mmCIF file of C-alpha atoms in Angstrom:
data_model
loop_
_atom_site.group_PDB
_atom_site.id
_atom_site.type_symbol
_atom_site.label_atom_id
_atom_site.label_comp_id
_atom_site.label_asym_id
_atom_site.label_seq_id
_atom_site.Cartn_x
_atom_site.Cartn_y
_atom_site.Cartn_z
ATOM 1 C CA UNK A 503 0.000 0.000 0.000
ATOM 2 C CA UNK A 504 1.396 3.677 -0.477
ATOM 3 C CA UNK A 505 0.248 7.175 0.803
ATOM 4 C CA UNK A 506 -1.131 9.284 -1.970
ATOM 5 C CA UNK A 507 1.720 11.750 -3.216
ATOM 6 C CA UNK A 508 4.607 9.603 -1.205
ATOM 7 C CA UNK A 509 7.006 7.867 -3.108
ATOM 8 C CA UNK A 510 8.763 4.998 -1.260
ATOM 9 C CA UNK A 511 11.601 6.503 -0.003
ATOM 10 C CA UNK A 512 9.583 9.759 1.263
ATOM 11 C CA UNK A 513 7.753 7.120 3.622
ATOM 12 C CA UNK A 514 10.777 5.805 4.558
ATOM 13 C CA UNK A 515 12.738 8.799 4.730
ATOM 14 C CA UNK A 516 9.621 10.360 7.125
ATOM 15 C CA UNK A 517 9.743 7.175 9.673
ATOM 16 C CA UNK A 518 13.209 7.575 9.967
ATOM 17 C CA UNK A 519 12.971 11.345 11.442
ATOM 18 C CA UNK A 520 10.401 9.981 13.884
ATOM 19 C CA UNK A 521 11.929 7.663 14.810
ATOM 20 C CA UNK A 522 14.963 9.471 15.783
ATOM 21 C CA UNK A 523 12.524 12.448 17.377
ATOM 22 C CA UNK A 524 11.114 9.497 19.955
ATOM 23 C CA UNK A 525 14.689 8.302 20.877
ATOM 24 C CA UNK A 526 15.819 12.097 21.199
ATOM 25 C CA UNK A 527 13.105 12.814 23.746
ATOM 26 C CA UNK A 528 13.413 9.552 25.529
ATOM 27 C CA UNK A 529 17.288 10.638 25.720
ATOM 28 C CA UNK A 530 16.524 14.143 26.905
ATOM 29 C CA UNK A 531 14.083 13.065 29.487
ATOM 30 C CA UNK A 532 16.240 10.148 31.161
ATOM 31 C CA UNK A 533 19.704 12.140 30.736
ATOM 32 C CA UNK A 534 21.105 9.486 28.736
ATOM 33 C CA UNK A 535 24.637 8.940 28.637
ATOM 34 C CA UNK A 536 26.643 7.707 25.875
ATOM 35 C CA UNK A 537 28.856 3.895 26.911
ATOM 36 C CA UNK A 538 31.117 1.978 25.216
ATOM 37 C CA UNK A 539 31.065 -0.964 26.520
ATOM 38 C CA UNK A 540 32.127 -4.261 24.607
ATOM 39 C CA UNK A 541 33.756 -2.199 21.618
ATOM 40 C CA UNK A 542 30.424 -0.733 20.761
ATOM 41 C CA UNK A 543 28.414 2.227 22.090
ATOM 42 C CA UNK A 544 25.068 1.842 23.891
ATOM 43 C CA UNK A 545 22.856 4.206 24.852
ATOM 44 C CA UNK A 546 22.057 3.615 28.674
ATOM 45 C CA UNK A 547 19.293 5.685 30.079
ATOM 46 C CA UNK A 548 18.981 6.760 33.719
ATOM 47 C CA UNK A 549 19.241 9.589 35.899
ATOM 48 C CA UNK A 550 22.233 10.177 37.904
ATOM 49 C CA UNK A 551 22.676 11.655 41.126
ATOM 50 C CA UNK A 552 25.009 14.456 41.970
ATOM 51 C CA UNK A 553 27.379 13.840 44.375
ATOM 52 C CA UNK A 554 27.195 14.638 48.121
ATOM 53 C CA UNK A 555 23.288 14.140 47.861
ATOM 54 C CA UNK A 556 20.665 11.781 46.948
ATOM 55 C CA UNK A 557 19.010 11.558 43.600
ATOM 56 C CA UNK A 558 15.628 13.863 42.950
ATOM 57 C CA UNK A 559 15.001 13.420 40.235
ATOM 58 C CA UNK A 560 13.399 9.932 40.470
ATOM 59 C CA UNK A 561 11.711 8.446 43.722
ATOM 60 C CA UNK A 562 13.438 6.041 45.475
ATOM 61 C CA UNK A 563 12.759 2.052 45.291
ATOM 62 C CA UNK A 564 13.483 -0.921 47.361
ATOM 63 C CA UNK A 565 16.569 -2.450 46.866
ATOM 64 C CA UNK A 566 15.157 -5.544 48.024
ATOM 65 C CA UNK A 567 12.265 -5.754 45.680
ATOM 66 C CA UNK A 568 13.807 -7.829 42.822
ATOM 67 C CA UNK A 569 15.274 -11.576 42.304
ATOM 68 C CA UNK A 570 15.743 -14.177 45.371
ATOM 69 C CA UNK A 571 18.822 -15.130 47.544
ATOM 70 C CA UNK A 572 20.324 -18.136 49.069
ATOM 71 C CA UNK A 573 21.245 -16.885 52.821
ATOM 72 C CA UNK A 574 21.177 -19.652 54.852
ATOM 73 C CA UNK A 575 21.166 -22.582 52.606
ATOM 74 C CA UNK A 576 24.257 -25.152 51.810
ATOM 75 C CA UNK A 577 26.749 -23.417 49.786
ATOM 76 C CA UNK A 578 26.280 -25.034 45.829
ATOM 77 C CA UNK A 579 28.189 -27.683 44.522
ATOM 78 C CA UNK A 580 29.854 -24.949 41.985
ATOM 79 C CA UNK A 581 32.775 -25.662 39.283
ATOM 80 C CA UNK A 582 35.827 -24.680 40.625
ATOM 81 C CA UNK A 583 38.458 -22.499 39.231
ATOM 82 C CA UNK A 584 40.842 -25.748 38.538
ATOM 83 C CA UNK A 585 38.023 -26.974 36.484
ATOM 84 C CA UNK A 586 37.581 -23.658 34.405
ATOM 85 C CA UNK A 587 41.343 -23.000 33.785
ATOM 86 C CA UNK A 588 41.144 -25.952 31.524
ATOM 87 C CA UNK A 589 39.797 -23.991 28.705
ATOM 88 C CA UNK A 590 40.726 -20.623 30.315
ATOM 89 C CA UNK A 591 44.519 -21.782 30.765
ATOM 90 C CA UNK A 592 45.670 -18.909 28.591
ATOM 91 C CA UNK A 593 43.384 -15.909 28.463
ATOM 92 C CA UNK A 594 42.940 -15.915 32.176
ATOM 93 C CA UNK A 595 45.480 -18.002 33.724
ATOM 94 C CA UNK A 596 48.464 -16.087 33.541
ATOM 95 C CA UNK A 597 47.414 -12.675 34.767
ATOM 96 C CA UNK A 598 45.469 -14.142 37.199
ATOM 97 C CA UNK A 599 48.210 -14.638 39.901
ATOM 98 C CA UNK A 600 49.041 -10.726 39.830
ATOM 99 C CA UNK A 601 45.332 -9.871 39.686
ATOM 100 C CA UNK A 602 43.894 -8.095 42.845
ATOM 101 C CA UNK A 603 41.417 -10.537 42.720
ATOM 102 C CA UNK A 604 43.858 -13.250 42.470
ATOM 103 C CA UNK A 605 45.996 -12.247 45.406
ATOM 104 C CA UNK A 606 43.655 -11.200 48.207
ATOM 105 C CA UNK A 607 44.482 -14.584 49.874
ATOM 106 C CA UNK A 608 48.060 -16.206 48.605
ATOM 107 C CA UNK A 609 49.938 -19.487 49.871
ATOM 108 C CA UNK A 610 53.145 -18.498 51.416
ATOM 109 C CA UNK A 611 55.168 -20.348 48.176
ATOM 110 C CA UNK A 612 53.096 -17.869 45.860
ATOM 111 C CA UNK A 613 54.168 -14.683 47.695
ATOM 112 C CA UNK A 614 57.993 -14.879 47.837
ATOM 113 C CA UNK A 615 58.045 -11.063 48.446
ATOM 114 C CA UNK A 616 56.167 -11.347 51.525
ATOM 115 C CA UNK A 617 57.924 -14.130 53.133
ATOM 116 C CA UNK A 618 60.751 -11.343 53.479
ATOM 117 C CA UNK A 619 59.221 -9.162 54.897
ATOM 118 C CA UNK A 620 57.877 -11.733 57.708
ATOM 119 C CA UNK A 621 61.474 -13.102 57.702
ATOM 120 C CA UNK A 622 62.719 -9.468 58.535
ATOM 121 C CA UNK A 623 61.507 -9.303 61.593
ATOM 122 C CA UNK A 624 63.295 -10.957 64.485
ATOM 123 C CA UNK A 625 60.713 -10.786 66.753
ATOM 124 C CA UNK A 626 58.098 -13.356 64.635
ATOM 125 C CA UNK A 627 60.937 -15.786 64.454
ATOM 126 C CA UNK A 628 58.939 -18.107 66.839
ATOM 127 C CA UNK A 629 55.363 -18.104 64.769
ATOM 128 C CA UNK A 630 56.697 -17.377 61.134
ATOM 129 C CA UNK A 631 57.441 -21.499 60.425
ATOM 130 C CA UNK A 632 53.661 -21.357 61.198
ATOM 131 C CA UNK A 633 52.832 -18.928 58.930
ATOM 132 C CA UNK A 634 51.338 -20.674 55.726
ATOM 133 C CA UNK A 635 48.925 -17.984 54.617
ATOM 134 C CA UNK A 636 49.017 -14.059 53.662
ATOM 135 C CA UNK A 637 46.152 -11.739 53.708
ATOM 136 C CA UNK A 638 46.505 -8.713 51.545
ATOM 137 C CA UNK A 639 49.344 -6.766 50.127
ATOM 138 C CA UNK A 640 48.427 -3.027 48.951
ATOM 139 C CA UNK A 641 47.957 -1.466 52.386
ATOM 140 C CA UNK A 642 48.647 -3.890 55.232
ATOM 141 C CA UNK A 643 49.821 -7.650 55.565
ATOM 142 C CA UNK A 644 48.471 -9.969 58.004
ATOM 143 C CA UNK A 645 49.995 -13.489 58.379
ATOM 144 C CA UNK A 646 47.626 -17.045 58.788
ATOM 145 C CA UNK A 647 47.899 -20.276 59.714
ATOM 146 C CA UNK A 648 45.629 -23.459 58.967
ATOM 147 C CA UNK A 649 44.282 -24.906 61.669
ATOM 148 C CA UNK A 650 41.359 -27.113 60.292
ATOM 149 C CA UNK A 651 39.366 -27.412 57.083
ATOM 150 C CA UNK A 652 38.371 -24.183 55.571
ATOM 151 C CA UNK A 653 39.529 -22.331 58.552
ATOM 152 C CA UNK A 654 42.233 -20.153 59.563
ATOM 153 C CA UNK A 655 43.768 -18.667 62.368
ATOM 154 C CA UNK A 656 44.862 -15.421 61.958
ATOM 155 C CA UNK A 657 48.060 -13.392 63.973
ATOM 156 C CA UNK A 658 47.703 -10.184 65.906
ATOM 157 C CA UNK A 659 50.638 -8.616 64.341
ATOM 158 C CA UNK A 660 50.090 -6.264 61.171
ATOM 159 C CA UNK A 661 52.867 -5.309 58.393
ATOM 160 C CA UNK A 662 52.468 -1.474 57.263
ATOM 161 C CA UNK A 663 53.618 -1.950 54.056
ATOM 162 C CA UNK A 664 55.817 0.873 51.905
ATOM 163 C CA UNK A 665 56.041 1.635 48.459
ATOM 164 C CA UNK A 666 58.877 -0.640 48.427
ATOM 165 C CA UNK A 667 56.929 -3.471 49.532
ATOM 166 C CA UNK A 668 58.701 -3.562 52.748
ATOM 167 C CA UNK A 669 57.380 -2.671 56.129
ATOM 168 C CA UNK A 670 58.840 0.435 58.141
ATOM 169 C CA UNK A 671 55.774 -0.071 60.570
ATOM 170 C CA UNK A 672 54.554 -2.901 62.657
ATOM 171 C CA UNK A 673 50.844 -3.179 64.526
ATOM 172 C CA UNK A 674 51.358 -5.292 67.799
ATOM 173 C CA UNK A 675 54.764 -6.873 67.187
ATOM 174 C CA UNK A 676 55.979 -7.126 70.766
ATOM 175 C CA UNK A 677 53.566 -9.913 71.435
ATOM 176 C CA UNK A 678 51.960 -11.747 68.405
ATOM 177 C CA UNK A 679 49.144 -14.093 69.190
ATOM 178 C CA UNK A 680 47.052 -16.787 67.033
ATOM 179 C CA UNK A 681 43.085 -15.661 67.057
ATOM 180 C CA UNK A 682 41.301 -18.671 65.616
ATOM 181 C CA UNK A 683 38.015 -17.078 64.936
ATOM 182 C CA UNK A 684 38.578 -13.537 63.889
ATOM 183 C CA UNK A 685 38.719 -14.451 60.263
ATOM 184 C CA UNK A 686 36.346 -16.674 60.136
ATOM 185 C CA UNK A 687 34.069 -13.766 61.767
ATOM 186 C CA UNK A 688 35.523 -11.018 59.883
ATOM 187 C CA UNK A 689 37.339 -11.552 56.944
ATOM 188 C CA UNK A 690 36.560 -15.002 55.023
ATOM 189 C CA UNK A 691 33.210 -13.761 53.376
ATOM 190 C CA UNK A 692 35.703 -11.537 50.978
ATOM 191 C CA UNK A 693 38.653 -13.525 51.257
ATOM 192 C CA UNK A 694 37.494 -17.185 50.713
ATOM 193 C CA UNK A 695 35.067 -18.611 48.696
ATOM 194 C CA UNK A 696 31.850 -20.508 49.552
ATOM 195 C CA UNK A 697 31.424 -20.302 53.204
ATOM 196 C CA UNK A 698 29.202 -22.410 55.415
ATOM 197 C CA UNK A 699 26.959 -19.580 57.331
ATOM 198 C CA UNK A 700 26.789 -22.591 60.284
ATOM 199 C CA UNK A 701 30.402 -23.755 60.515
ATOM 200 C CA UNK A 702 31.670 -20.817 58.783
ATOM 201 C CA UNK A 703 34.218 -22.522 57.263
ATOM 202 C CA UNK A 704 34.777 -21.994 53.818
ATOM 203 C CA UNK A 705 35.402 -24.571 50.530
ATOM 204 C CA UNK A 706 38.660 -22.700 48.846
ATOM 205 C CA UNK A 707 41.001 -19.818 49.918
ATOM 206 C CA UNK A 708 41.111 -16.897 47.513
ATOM 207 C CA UNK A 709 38.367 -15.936 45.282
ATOM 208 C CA UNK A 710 37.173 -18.372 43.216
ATOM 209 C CA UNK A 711 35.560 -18.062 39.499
ATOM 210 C CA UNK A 712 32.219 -18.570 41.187
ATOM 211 C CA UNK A 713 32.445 -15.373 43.679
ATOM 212 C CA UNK A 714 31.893 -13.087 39.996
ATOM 213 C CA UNK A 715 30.425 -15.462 38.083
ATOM 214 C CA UNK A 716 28.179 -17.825 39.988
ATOM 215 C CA UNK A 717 27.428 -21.800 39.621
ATOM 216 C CA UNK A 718 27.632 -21.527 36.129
ATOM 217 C CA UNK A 719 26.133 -24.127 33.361
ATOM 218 C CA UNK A 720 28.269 -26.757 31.590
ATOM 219 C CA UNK A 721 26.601 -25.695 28.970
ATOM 220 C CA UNK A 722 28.138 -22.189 28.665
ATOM 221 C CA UNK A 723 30.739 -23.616 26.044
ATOM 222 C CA UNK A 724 28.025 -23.466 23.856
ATOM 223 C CA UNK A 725 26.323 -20.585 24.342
ATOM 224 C CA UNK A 726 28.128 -17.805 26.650
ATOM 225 C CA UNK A 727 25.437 -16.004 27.139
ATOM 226 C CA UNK A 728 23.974 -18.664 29.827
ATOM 227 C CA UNK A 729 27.375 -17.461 32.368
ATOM 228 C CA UNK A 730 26.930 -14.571 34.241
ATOM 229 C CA UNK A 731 29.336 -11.682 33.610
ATOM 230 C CA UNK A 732 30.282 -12.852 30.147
ATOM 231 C CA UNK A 733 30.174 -10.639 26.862
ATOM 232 C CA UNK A 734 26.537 -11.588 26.534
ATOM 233 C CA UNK A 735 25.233 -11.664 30.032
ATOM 234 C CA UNK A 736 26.315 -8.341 31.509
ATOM 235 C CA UNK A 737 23.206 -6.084 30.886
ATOM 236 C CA UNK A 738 21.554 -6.549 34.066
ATOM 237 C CA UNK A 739 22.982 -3.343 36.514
ATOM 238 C CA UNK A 740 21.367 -4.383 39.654
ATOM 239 C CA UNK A 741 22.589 -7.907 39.136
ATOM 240 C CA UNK A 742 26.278 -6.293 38.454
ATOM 241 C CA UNK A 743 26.362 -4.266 41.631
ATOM 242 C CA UNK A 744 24.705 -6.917 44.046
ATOM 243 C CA UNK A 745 28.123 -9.205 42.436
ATOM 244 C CA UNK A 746 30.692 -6.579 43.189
ATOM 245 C CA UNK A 747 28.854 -5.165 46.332
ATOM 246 C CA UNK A 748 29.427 -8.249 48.072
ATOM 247 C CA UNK A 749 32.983 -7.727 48.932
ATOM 248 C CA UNK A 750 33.080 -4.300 48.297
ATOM 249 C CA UNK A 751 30.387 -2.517 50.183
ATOM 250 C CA UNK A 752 32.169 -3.214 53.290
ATOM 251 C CA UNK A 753 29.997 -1.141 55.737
ATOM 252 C CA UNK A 754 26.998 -3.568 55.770
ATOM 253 C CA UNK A 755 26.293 -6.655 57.704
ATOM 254 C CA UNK A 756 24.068 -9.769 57.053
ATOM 255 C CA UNK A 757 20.543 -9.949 58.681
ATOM 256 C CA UNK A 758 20.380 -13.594 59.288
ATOM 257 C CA UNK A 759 23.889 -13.773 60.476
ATOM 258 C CA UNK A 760 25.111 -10.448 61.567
ATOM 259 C CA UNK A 761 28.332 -11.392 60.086
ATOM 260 C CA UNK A 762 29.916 -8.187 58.226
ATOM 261 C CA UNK A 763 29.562 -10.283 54.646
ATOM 262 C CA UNK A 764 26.889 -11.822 53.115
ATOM 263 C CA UNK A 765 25.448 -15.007 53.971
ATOM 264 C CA UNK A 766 25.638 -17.918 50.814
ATOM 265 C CA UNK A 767 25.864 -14.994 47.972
ATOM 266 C CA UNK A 768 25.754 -16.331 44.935
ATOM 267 C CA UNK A 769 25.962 -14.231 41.938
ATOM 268 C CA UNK A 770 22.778 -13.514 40.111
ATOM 269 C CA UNK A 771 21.198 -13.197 43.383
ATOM 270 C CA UNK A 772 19.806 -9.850 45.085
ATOM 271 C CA UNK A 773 22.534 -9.138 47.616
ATOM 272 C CA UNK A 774 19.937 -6.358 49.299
ATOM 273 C CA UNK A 775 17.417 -9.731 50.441
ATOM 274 C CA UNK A 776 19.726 -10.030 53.532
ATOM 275 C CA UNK A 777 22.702 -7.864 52.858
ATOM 276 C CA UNK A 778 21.590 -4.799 55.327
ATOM 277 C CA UNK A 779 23.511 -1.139 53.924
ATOM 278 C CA UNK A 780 22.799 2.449 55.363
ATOM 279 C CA UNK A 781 22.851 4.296 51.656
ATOM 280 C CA UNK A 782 22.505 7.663 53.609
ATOM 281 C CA UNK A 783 26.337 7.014 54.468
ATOM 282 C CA UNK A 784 26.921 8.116 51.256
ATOM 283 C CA UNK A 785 26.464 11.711 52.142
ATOM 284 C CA UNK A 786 28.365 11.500 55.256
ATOM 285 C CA UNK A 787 31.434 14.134 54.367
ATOM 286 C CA UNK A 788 33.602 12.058 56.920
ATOM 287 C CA UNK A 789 33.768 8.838 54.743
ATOM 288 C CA UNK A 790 36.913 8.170 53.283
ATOM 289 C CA UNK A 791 36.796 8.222 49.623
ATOM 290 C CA UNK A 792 37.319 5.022 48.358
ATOM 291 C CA UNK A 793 33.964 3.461 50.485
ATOM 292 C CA UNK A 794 32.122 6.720 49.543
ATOM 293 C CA UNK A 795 32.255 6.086 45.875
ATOM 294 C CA UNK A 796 31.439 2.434 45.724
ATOM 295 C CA UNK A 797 28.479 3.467 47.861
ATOM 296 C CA UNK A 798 27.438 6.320 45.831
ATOM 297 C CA UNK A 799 27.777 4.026 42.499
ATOM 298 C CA UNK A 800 25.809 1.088 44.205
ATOM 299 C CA UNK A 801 23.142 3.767 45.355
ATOM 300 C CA UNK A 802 22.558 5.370 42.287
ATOM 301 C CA UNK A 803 21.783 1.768 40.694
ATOM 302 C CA UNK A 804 20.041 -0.357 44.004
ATOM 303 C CA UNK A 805 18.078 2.141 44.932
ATOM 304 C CA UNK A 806 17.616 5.318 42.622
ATOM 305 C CA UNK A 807 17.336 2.948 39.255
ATOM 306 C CA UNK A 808 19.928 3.845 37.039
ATOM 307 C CA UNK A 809 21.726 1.443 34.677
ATOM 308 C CA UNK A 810 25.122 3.357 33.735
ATOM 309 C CA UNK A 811 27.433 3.340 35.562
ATOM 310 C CA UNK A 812 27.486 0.119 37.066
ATOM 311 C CA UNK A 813 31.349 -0.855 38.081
ATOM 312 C CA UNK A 814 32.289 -3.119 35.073
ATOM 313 C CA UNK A 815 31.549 0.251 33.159
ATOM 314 C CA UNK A 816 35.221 1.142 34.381
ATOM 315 C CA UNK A 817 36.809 -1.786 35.320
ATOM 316 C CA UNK A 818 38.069 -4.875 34.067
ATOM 317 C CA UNK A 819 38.903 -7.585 36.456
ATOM 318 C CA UNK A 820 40.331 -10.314 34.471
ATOM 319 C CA UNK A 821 42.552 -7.328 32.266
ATOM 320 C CA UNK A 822 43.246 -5.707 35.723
ATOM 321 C CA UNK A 823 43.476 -2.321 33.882
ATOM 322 C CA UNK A 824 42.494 1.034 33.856
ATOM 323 C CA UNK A 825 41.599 1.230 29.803
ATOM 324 C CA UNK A 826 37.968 1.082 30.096
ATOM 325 C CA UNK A 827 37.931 3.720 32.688
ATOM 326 C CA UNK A 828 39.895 5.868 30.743
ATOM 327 C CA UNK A 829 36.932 5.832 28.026
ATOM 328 C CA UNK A 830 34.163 5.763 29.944
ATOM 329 C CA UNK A 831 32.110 9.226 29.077
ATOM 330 C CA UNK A 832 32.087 11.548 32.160
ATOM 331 C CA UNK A 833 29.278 11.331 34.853
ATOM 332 C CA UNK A 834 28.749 13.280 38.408
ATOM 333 C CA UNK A 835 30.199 9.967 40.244
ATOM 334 C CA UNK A 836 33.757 10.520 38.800
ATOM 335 C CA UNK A 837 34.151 14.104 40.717
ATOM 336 C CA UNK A 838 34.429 11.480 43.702
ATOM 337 C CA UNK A 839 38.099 10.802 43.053
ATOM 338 C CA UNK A 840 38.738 13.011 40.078
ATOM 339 C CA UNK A 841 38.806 16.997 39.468
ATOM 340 C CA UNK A 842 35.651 18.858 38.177
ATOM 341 C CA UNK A 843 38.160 21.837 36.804
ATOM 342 C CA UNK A 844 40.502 21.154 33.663
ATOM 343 C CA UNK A 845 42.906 18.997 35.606
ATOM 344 C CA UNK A 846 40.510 15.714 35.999
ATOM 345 C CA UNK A 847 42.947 13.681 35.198
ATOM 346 C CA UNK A 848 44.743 14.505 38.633
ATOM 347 C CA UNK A 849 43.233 12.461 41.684
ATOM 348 C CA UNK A 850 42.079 13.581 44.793
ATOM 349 C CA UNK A 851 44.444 13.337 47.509
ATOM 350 C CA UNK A 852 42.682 10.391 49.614
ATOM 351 C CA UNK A 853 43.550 7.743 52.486
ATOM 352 C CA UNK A 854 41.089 4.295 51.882
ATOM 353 C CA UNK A 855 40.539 3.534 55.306
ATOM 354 C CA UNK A 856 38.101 0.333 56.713
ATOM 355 C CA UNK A 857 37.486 -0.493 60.026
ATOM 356 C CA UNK A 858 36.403 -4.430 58.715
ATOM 357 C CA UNK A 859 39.763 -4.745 57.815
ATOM 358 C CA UNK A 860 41.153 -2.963 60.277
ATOM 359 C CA UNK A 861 43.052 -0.336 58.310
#
């Protein structure tokens, strides 16, 4: 059928400026923002807030409202990283032992530069043949022993590290003592992977594949899109920030447990269910930078709705690099760390601080 006095290509040529009218005024009204994400660009819609307050613009939801949870139930019988390094052996295995990720929890053999710096001090010659386990290695070290399955004892004493990597300060090193549940109550929800919320004991030191990526399905070699987190399963933000919010969001505690991590995440979940967060601390001036902006950033998506930025808009775990935050267009949440005047590419003088981790 055709219009009388329109010639094909007027009809189309008329759609095609309405089209692009109804996607301009959807963009106008939702202050889109231009991503690239994946090597293409995508239009993600969604209001953001401005930093220091909370967003107007759009009324508030409940974080809580979407998806289920597993707190409380046995941890899954999930593939293990051994089993994925198989295929992965040489995208992901190689970087993976200098990755953040990688090294939050390291045998002793696989941290040569820390046994010297336990080694340098005289005074934990009596406990360091003990030591089989470290615990960070950005801000402070702590040193671990293993002293039944999936747990770990844990030492008083602290290394302050340097920027050399070696430690000009100590935290209690006139009398270091073994504290057998401390990590298990403090630390193992972010530092180990699947732990029991009754023993609290946990199935593998380190983060495992399935802390990001969940108990995935064999049949993902087929079709990636059925593994959460990969190229084709990354779309839903809430999803993304209830992953990464986990271990990061470390000012919350667990309603069923009271534990300061969650209780039997598993990615894909809603982390919110049990996972109990004042968002207000977002505005609070005195919070130190670093816990301020993943708050903000989790805010913005949990509870105000927006989809962009979510954190794997910036960064790339597996690359460990700062490329995709380089690219990522501008938004309010960057002013956190960066300048708003023509020197953004200078950082904010800022001291991470946690009292979890006692740092």
């Amino acid at each position: 059928m055709r219009l009388r006095g329109f010639g094909i290509q007027q009809i189309k040529l008329v759609v095609a400026f309405a089209c692009a009218a109804i996607v301009w005024s959807s963009s106008a009204r939702n202050r889109s923002v231009l991503a690239v994400e994946d090597g293409g660009p995508l239009l993600r819609p969604g209001p953001l807030s401005s930093p220091g307050s909370p967003n107007q613009t759009q009324s508030e939801h409940n974080p809580a409202s979407w998806g289920g949870n597993h707190a409380g139930k046995p941890v899954p019988d999930y593939v293990h990283g051994d089993e994925c390094l198989f295929c992965h052996r040489n995208d992901i295995g190689p970087g993976w032992q200098k990755n953040s990720h990688g090294i939050t929890l390291r045998q002793a053999e696989d941290a040569p530069e820390l046994r010297r710096v336990l080694e340098s001090e005289s005074a934990l010659k009596s406990v360091a043949p003990d030591v089989g386990y470290f615990l960070g290695s950005r801000h402070r070290v702590r040193f671990l022993k293993k002293v039944a399955y999936g747990k770990l004892a844990i030492l008083s004493t602290q290394a302050v590290l340097g920027s050399d990597k070696r430690a000009p300060r100590w935290i209690e090193l006139a009398s270091p003592a073994w504290d057998r549940d401390r990590f298990a109550n403090r630390c193992a929800g972010c530092h180990a992977t699947g732990v029991d919320s009754k023993t609290l004991s946990f199935s593998a030191f380190g983060l495992d594949c399935y802390t990001c990526h969940g108990n995935v399905n064999l049949e993902h070699t087929s079709d990636t899109s059925l593994i959460f987190l990969s190229k084709k399963n990354r779309r839903d933000a809430q999803a993304i920030e209830s992953t990464c919010a986990q271990c990061h969001l470390r000012m919350g505690k667990a309603r069923s447990t009271g534990l300061p991590y969650p209780n039997n995440f598993v990615p894909g979940d809603n982390l919110f269910q049990d996972y109990e967060v004042d968002f207000s601390r977002g505005d609070d001036p005195g919070l130190n930078a670093g816990d301020k902006h993943v708050l903000r950033n989790v805010r913005d998506v949990a509870v105000n709705g927006t989809e962009f930025p979510t954190c794997i808009s910036c960064h790339q775990v597996h690359a460990n690099s700062s490329e995709k935050h380089r690219r990522t267009p501008r938004s309010p949440i960057c002013f956190d760390c960066h300048n708003e005047n023509d020197n953004y590419k200078t950082i904010k003088p800022l001291t991470v601080t946690s009292a979890v981790c006692e740092y």
